[in-house]
Tab-separated table of C-alpha atoms in Angstrom:
chain	number	residue	atom	x	y	z
A	117	MET	CA	-15.919	53.273	-19.319
A	118	HIS	CA	-14.879	51.517	-16.061
A	119	PHE	CA	-17.707	49.001	-16.738
A	120	ALA	CA	-16.577	48.427	-20.349
A	121	ARG	CA	-12.986	47.699	-19.160
A	122	LEU	CA	-14.176	45.228	-16.589
A	123	ARG	CA	-16.291	43.496	-19.318
A	124	ARG	CA	-13.312	43.218	-21.629
A	125	LEU	CA	-11.233	41.745	-18.826
A	126	ALA	CA	-13.990	39.214	-17.905
A	127	LEU	CA	-14.427	38.236	-21.470
A	128	GLY	CA	-10.637	37.879	-21.861
A	129	LEU	CA	-10.437	35.627	-18.825
A	130	LEU	CA	-13.351	33.470	-20.053
A	131	ALA	CA	-11.555	33.162	-23.492
A	132	ALA	CA	-8.302	32.097	-21.794
A	133	LEU	CA	-10.076	29.572	-19.668
A	134	ALA	CA	-11.977	28.188	-22.636
A	135	SER	CA	-8.667	28.042	-24.711
A	136	ALA	CA	-6.896	26.204	-21.803
A	137	GLY	CA	-9.786	23.737	-21.484
A	138	ALA	CA	-9.769	23.049	-25.214
A	139	SER	CA	-5.950	22.654	-25.067
A	140	ALA	CA	-6.198	20.069	-22.295
A	141	GLN	CA	-8.951	18.119	-24.200
A	142	SER	CA	-6.936	17.900	-27.372
A	143	TRP	CA	-3.685	17.084	-25.507
A	144	PRO	CA	-1.418	15.412	-26.532
A	145	ALA	CA	-1.354	16.691	-30.099
A	146	ARG	CA	2.439	16.144	-30.586
A	147	SER	CA	5.427	14.389	-29.114
A	148	ILE	CA	6.124	14.804	-25.376
A	149	HIS	CA	9.564	15.195	-23.774
A	150	PHE	CA	10.586	13.392	-20.610
A	151	VAL	CA	13.824	15.155	-19.308
A	152	VAL	CA	16.020	12.682	-17.431
A	153	PRO	CA	18.579	14.651	-15.281
A	154	PHE	CA	20.948	11.552	-15.258
A	155	SER	CA	23.088	9.811	-17.909
A	156	ALA	CA	21.591	6.876	-19.754
A	157	GLY	CA	21.641	3.444	-18.100
A	158	GLY	CA	21.050	4.155	-14.311
A	159	ALA	CA	17.973	3.277	-12.408
A	160	ASN	CA	16.273	6.710	-12.947
A	161	ASP	CA	16.833	6.512	-16.731
A	162	LEU	CA	15.594	2.928	-16.882
A	163	LEU	CA	12.449	3.851	-14.909
A	164	GLY	CA	11.905	6.896	-17.120
A	165	ARG	CA	12.139	4.864	-20.264
A	166	ALA	CA	9.767	2.314	-18.984
A	167	ALA	CA	7.293	4.973	-17.999
A	168	ALA	CA	7.696	6.810	-21.293
A	169	GLU	CA	7.174	3.561	-23.298
A	170	GLY	CA	3.973	2.538	-21.495
A	171	ALA	CA	2.506	6.043	-21.184
A	172	ALA	CA	3.138	6.707	-24.867
A	173	LYS	CA	0.884	3.757	-25.659
A	174	ALA	CA	-1.816	5.010	-23.330
A	175	LEU	CA	-1.756	8.510	-24.799
A	176	GLY	CA	-1.227	7.678	-28.439
A	177	GLN	CA	1.759	9.956	-28.798
A	178	THR	CA	5.550	9.467	-28.784
A	179	ILE	CA	7.401	10.313	-25.617
A	180	ILE	CA	10.998	11.329	-26.207
A	181	ILE	CA	13.682	10.684	-23.511
A	182	ASP	CA	16.025	13.624	-23.189
A	183	ASN	CA	19.054	12.880	-20.972
A	184	ARG	CA	20.441	16.062	-19.434
A	185	PRO	CA	22.825	15.020	-16.660
A	186	GLY	CA	24.854	17.626	-14.643
A	187	ALA	CA	25.196	19.641	-11.458
A	188	GLY	CA	23.648	16.904	-9.365
A	189	THR	CA	20.417	16.859	-11.389
A	190	VAL	CA	19.984	20.629	-11.178
A	191	LEU	CA	20.660	21.171	-14.920
A	192	GLY	CA	17.861	18.988	-16.181
A	193	THR	CA	15.589	20.042	-13.335
A	194	ASP	CA	15.969	23.690	-14.131
A	195	LEU	CA	15.190	23.056	-17.809
A	196	VAL	CA	11.856	21.646	-16.824
A	197	ALA	CA	11.208	24.256	-14.196
A	198	LYS	CA	11.567	26.942	-16.871
A	199	ALA	CA	9.679	25.073	-19.713
A	200	ALA	CA	6.228	26.144	-20.988
A	201	PRO	CA	3.469	24.573	-18.815
A	202	ASP	CA	1.790	23.109	-21.798
A	203	GLY	CA	2.050	19.408	-21.129
A	204	TYR	CA	4.866	18.699	-23.556
A	205	THR	CA	7.803	18.694	-21.097
A	206	PHE	CA	8.063	16.705	-17.868
A	207	LEU	CA	10.858	15.800	-15.510
A	208	VAL	CA	11.769	12.258	-14.550
A	209	SER	CA	12.271	13.288	-10.973
A	210	SER	CA	14.243	11.789	-8.101
A	211	ALA	CA	15.048	12.595	-4.520
A	212	GLY	CA	17.358	15.466	-5.800
A	213	VAL	CA	14.154	17.484	-6.649
A	214	LEU	CA	13.605	17.830	-3.025
A	215	SER	CA	17.216	17.517	-1.439
A	216	ASN	CA	19.113	19.916	-3.718
A	217	GLY	CA	17.190	22.882	-2.232
A	218	MET	CA	18.050	21.647	1.186
A	219	ILE	CA	21.772	21.202	0.846
A	220	ARG	CA	22.829	23.585	-1.871
A	221	LYS	CA	23.559	27.282	-1.226
A	222	SER	CA	21.377	28.165	-4.253
A	223	VAL	CA	19.588	26.510	-7.102
A	224	PRO	CA	18.231	28.402	-10.101
A	225	TYR	CA	14.512	27.388	-9.525
A	226	LYS	CA	12.151	27.551	-6.700
A	227	PRO	CA	10.785	24.449	-5.014
A	228	ASP	CA	7.304	25.170	-6.040
A	229	ASP	CA	8.355	25.678	-9.712
A	230	LEU	CA	7.616	21.964	-10.233
A	231	VAL	CA	4.470	19.899	-9.222
A	232	PRO	CA	4.353	16.209	-8.649
A	233	VAL	CA	2.434	14.177	-11.178
A	234	ALA	CA	3.011	10.510	-10.845
A	235	MET	CA	5.127	7.942	-9.079
A	236	ILE	CA	6.978	5.575	-11.520
A	237	GLY	CA	8.759	3.146	-9.305
A	238	LEU	CA	11.840	2.645	-7.116
A	239	ALA	CA	15.043	0.697	-6.804
A	240	PRO	CA	15.628	-0.120	-3.174
A	241	SER	CA	19.018	0.714	-1.812
A	242	VAL	CA	21.196	-2.184	-0.510
A	243	ILE	CA	23.982	-1.900	2.010
A	244	VAL	CA	26.825	-3.845	0.797
A	245	VAL	CA	30.382	-4.892	1.933
A	246	PRO	CA	33.197	-6.795	0.432
A	247	PRO	CA	32.643	-10.544	0.484
A	248	SER	CA	35.624	-10.911	2.833
A	249	SER	CA	34.057	-8.551	5.407
A	250	PRO	CA	33.447	-10.145	8.762
A	251	TYR	CA	29.985	-8.599	9.041
A	252	SER	CA	26.927	-10.765	8.121
A	253	ASN	CA	24.270	-8.319	8.969
A	254	LEU	CA	23.548	-4.714	9.792
A	255	LYS	CA	23.593	-5.128	13.559
A	256	GLU	CA	27.244	-6.531	13.432
A	257	PHE	CA	28.237	-3.653	11.079
A	258	VAL	CA	26.877	-0.880	13.314
A	259	ALA	CA	28.336	-2.524	16.444
A	260	ALA	CA	31.730	-2.865	14.882
A	261	SER	CA	31.678	0.816	13.722
A	262	ASN	CA	31.611	1.912	17.388
A	263	GLN	CA	34.980	0.212	18.044
A	264	GLY	CA	38.132	2.122	17.424
A	265	ALA	CA	38.272	4.758	14.688
A	266	GLY	CA	34.967	3.640	13.059
A	267	LEU	CA	34.417	2.423	9.537
A	268	HIS	CA	34.540	3.967	6.044
A	269	PHE	CA	31.320	4.366	4.100
A	270	SER	CA	31.488	5.510	0.462
A	271	THR	CA	28.722	7.662	-1.149
A	272	ALA	CA	28.098	8.954	-4.689
A	273	GLY	CA	28.599	12.536	-3.371
A	274	THR	CA	26.919	14.970	-1.070
A	275	GLY	CA	23.217	14.613	-0.986
A	276	SER	CA	23.208	11.171	-2.794
A	277	THR	CA	20.982	8.470	-1.622
A	278	PRO	CA	24.019	6.603	-0.010
A	279	HIS	CA	24.877	9.708	1.856
A	280	PHE	CA	21.305	9.765	3.359
A	281	VAL	CA	21.705	6.096	4.189
A	282	GLU	CA	24.906	6.857	6.035
A	283	GLY	CA	23.260	9.910	7.802
A	284	LEU	CA	20.383	7.794	8.953
A	285	LEU	CA	22.716	5.104	10.369
A	286	ALA	CA	24.772	7.803	12.080
A	287	THR	CA	21.936	9.933	13.557
A	288	LYS	CA	19.276	7.289	14.238
A	289	TYR	CA	21.501	4.364	15.338
A	290	GLY	CA	24.771	5.916	16.411
A	291	ALA	CA	26.995	4.335	13.858
A	292	LYS	CA	30.465	5.708	13.682
A	293	LEU	CA	31.125	6.136	9.984
A	294	ASP	CA	33.656	8.231	7.995
A	295	THR	CA	32.016	9.321	4.826
A	296	VAL	CA	34.029	9.087	1.710
A	297	PRO	CA	32.356	10.890	-1.156
A	298	TYR	CA	33.031	9.806	-4.786
A	299	LYS	CA	31.838	11.449	-8.031
A	300	SER	CA	29.400	8.549	-8.851
A	301	GLY	CA	27.734	5.413	-7.480
A	302	ALA	CA	29.825	3.483	-9.915
A	303	GLU	CA	33.099	4.750	-8.376
A	304	SER	CA	31.621	4.257	-4.805
A	305	VAL	CA	30.843	0.651	-5.580
A	306	ALA	CA	34.242	0.032	-7.166
A	307	ALA	CA	35.931	1.191	-3.984
A	308	VAL	CA	34.034	-1.438	-2.039
A	309	LEU	CA	34.645	-4.101	-4.677
A	310	GLY	CA	38.341	-3.236	-4.423
A	311	GLY	CA	38.372	-3.526	-0.605
A	312	GLN	CA	39.416	0.149	-0.164
A	313	ILE	CA	36.136	0.963	1.644
A	314	ASP	CA	34.243	-0.925	4.287
A	315	ALA	CA	30.721	-0.377	2.908
A	316	THR	CA	28.390	1.681	0.864
A	317	SER	CA	24.810	1.398	-0.193
A	318	GLU	CA	23.511	1.577	-3.905
A	319	ALA	CA	20.463	0.827	-5.962
A	320	SER	CA	19.337	-2.800	-6.177
A	321	ILE	CA	19.646	-2.793	-10.003
A	322	VAL	CA	23.284	-1.993	-9.660
A	323	VAL	CA	24.366	-4.348	-6.908
A	324	ILE	CA	22.217	-7.481	-7.504
A	325	PRO	CA	24.557	-8.679	-10.216
A	326	TYR	CA	27.515	-8.472	-7.840
A	327	LEU	CA	25.556	-10.198	-5.085
A	328	LYS	CA	24.676	-13.056	-7.331
A	329	SER	CA	28.264	-13.421	-8.546
A	330	GLY	CA	29.638	-13.204	-5.007
A	331	LYS	CA	31.658	-10.121	-5.578
A	332	LEU	CA	29.734	-8.240	-2.957
A	333	LYS	CA	27.958	-9.279	0.292
A	334	ALA	CA	24.584	-7.558	1.354
A	335	LEU	CA	23.807	-6.545	4.876
A	336	ALA	CA	20.213	-5.211	4.341
A	337	THR	CA	17.870	-3.566	1.891
A	338	THR	CA	16.800	-0.054	2.983
A	339	TRP	CA	13.111	-0.143	1.743
A	340	THR	CA	10.061	-1.381	3.573
A	341	THR	CA	9.656	-4.572	1.601
A	342	ARG	CA	12.074	-7.191	0.400
A	343	ILE	CA	13.295	-6.871	-3.145
A	344	SER	CA	11.312	-9.081	-5.647
A	345	ALA	CA	14.417	-10.050	-7.592
A	346	TYR	CA	16.468	-10.925	-4.401
A	347	PRO	CA	13.962	-11.990	-1.724
A	348	GLN	CA	16.391	-13.699	0.463
A	349	LEU	CA	17.770	-10.356	1.664
A	350	ALA	CA	16.229	-8.954	4.806
A	351	THR	CA	15.060	-5.360	5.170
A	352	ALA	CA	16.636	-2.990	7.558
A	353	THR	CA	13.430	-2.895	9.408
A	354	GLU	CA	13.385	-6.623	9.895
A	355	GLU	CA	16.924	-6.343	11.381
A	356	GLY	CA	15.807	-3.752	13.886
A	357	PHE	CA	16.433	-0.496	12.043
A	358	PRO	CA	13.062	0.824	11.051
A	359	GLU	CA	14.206	4.338	10.499
A	360	ILE	CA	16.408	3.194	7.562
A	361	ARG	CA	13.804	3.712	4.948
A	362	ILE	CA	15.031	5.110	1.676
A	363	ALA	CA	15.212	4.177	-2.046
A	364	HIS	CA	16.295	5.361	-5.315
A	365	TRP	CA	12.913	6.519	-6.619
A	366	ALA	CA	11.688	8.002	-9.891
A	367	GLY	CA	8.627	9.978	-10.604
A	368	VAL	CA	7.221	12.544	-13.024
A	369	HIS	CA	7.051	16.346	-12.166
A	370	ALA	CA	5.743	19.098	-14.449
A	371	PRO	CA	6.219	22.872	-14.773
A	372	ARG	CA	3.833	24.694	-12.348
A	373	GLY	CA	0.781	25.977	-14.242
A	374	THR	CA	0.392	22.914	-16.392
A	375	PRO	CA	-3.421	22.317	-16.600
A	376	ALA	CA	-4.759	19.824	-14.059
A	377	ALA	CA	-6.561	17.902	-16.763
A	378	ILE	CA	-3.281	17.213	-18.456
A	379	LEU	CA	-1.567	16.220	-15.195
A	380	ASP	CA	-4.471	13.857	-14.518
A	381	LYS	CA	-4.179	12.294	-17.947
A	382	MET	CA	-0.342	11.933	-17.580
A	383	ALA	CA	-0.662	10.364	-14.062
A	384	ALA	CA	-3.260	7.736	-15.417
A	385	ALA	CA	-0.910	6.922	-18.318
A	386	VAL	CA	2.034	6.306	-16.054
A	387	ASP	CA	-0.110	4.257	-13.679
A	388	ALA	CA	-1.338	2.103	-16.596
A	389	ALA	CA	2.309	1.669	-17.741
A	390	MET	CA	3.411	0.412	-14.299
A	391	LYS	CA	0.437	-1.865	-14.014
A	392	ASP	CA	1.180	-3.459	-17.396
A	393	PRO	CA	2.189	-7.156	-16.638
A	394	ALA	CA	5.023	-7.364	-19.015
A	395	THR	CA	6.533	-3.972	-17.945
A	396	ALA	CA	6.146	-4.745	-14.312
A	397	LYS	CA	7.820	-8.237	-14.690
A	398	ARG	CA	10.687	-6.674	-16.692
A	399	LEU	CA	11.295	-4.116	-14.054
A	400	ARG	CA	11.054	-6.509	-11.102
A	401	ASP	CA	13.489	-8.925	-12.794
A	402	MET	CA	16.038	-6.097	-12.739
A	403	GLY	CA	15.531	-5.262	-9.130
A	404	ILE	CA	13.163	-2.367	-9.682
A	405	GLU	CA	9.742	-2.133	-7.989
A	406	PRO	CA	7.023	-0.579	-10.207
A	407	ILE	CA	4.668	1.623	-8.303
A	408	GLY	CA	2.389	3.971	-10.225
A	409	GLY	CA	-0.654	5.282	-8.450
A	410	SER	CA	-2.577	8.507	-8.487
A	411	ARG	CA	-1.438	12.043	-8.331
A	412	ALA	CA	-2.727	12.241	-4.651
A	413	SER	CA	-0.566	9.256	-3.652
A	414	PHE	CA	2.497	10.681	-5.215
A	415	GLU	CA	1.861	14.087	-3.498
A	416	LYS	CA	1.600	12.218	-0.243
A	417	PHE	CA	4.827	10.365	-0.910
A	418	ILE	CA	6.644	13.710	-1.810
A	419	ASP	CA	5.465	15.389	1.380
A	420	GLU	CA	6.615	12.374	3.547
A	421	GLU	CA	9.919	12.176	1.627
A	422	ARG	CA	10.537	15.932	2.056
A	423	ALA	CA	10.049	15.671	5.807
A	424	ARG	CA	12.252	12.556	6.123
A	425	LEU	CA	15.084	13.924	4.067
A	426	GLY	CA	14.906	17.383	5.701
A	427	GLY	CA	15.228	15.707	9.092
A	428	VAL	CA	18.367	14.030	8.011
A	429	VAL	CA	19.875	17.130	6.516
A	430	LYS	CA	19.134	19.066	9.664
A	431	ALA	CA	20.563	16.256	12.058
A	432	THR	CA	23.725	15.786	10.005
A	433	GLY	CA	24.404	19.345	8.915
A	434	MET	CA	24.685	18.025	5.363
A	435	SER	CA	25.575	20.739	2.940
A	436	GLU	CA	27.119	21.510	-0.368
A	437	ASP	CA	30.856	20.777	-0.529
């Protein structure tokens, strides 16, 4: 009887594996959902839509964008973390998929409930000041911050990319900055435009129009390479600040348990989308750098990003308001 039970279990396992293999081979058989945990129109949303459009062509199925903003990306992230791991629900992820668990007292999902699938691309952050500001580069800005009471630096809230830029400036280079959190990047930039705040950083796609119109002045871009759409701006590394390495990135994550064959197919589809010449040009013209790549390269990026952000959180004591 014991042998019979073991035989039934073995046969059941083989049947389940065969079913999963067949499911992965026939995938996708219907529309796929990309959950974007931001409102429409921002860098993450635009990257998600570009990836969805190109990946849909490669896979031969529609990919529907589902904007689910709220709770600092937690709402949309939790939705995907709890979704069936069948290859029909993915998260258009950002740094929040890593940092929320570091700075919030609790999140409704575990860090390993989601697995990295593919890098889409990134919008380098740009440190900006009002056009009337006396600072022409990042060195002058950091030096000035150490005189008197320091300078005011606005962010899009606790744990936002501008907050991490401020944290790196403070902990790695001794900048004396008073952090002023706003509810969104739009409000944070508006405060600099209005001259109420000394500086902020925001995604290239947001600030480049202001730079070109002369309404803002850029001190540096915070990624490792210059921005394709604004190549005259030096990187922070070129200005002597190599630790200032951060960007507004977007990738694709899936619920843990999604078959590896499906993850591989999606990663290849996203990579193809980012390598499409027309798509790549459209993104670069907006200030977004298409990346793509393999599952392995995205996993490596995630590991490095987790370590880098974790170091800033620990050094600054960054925590939920």
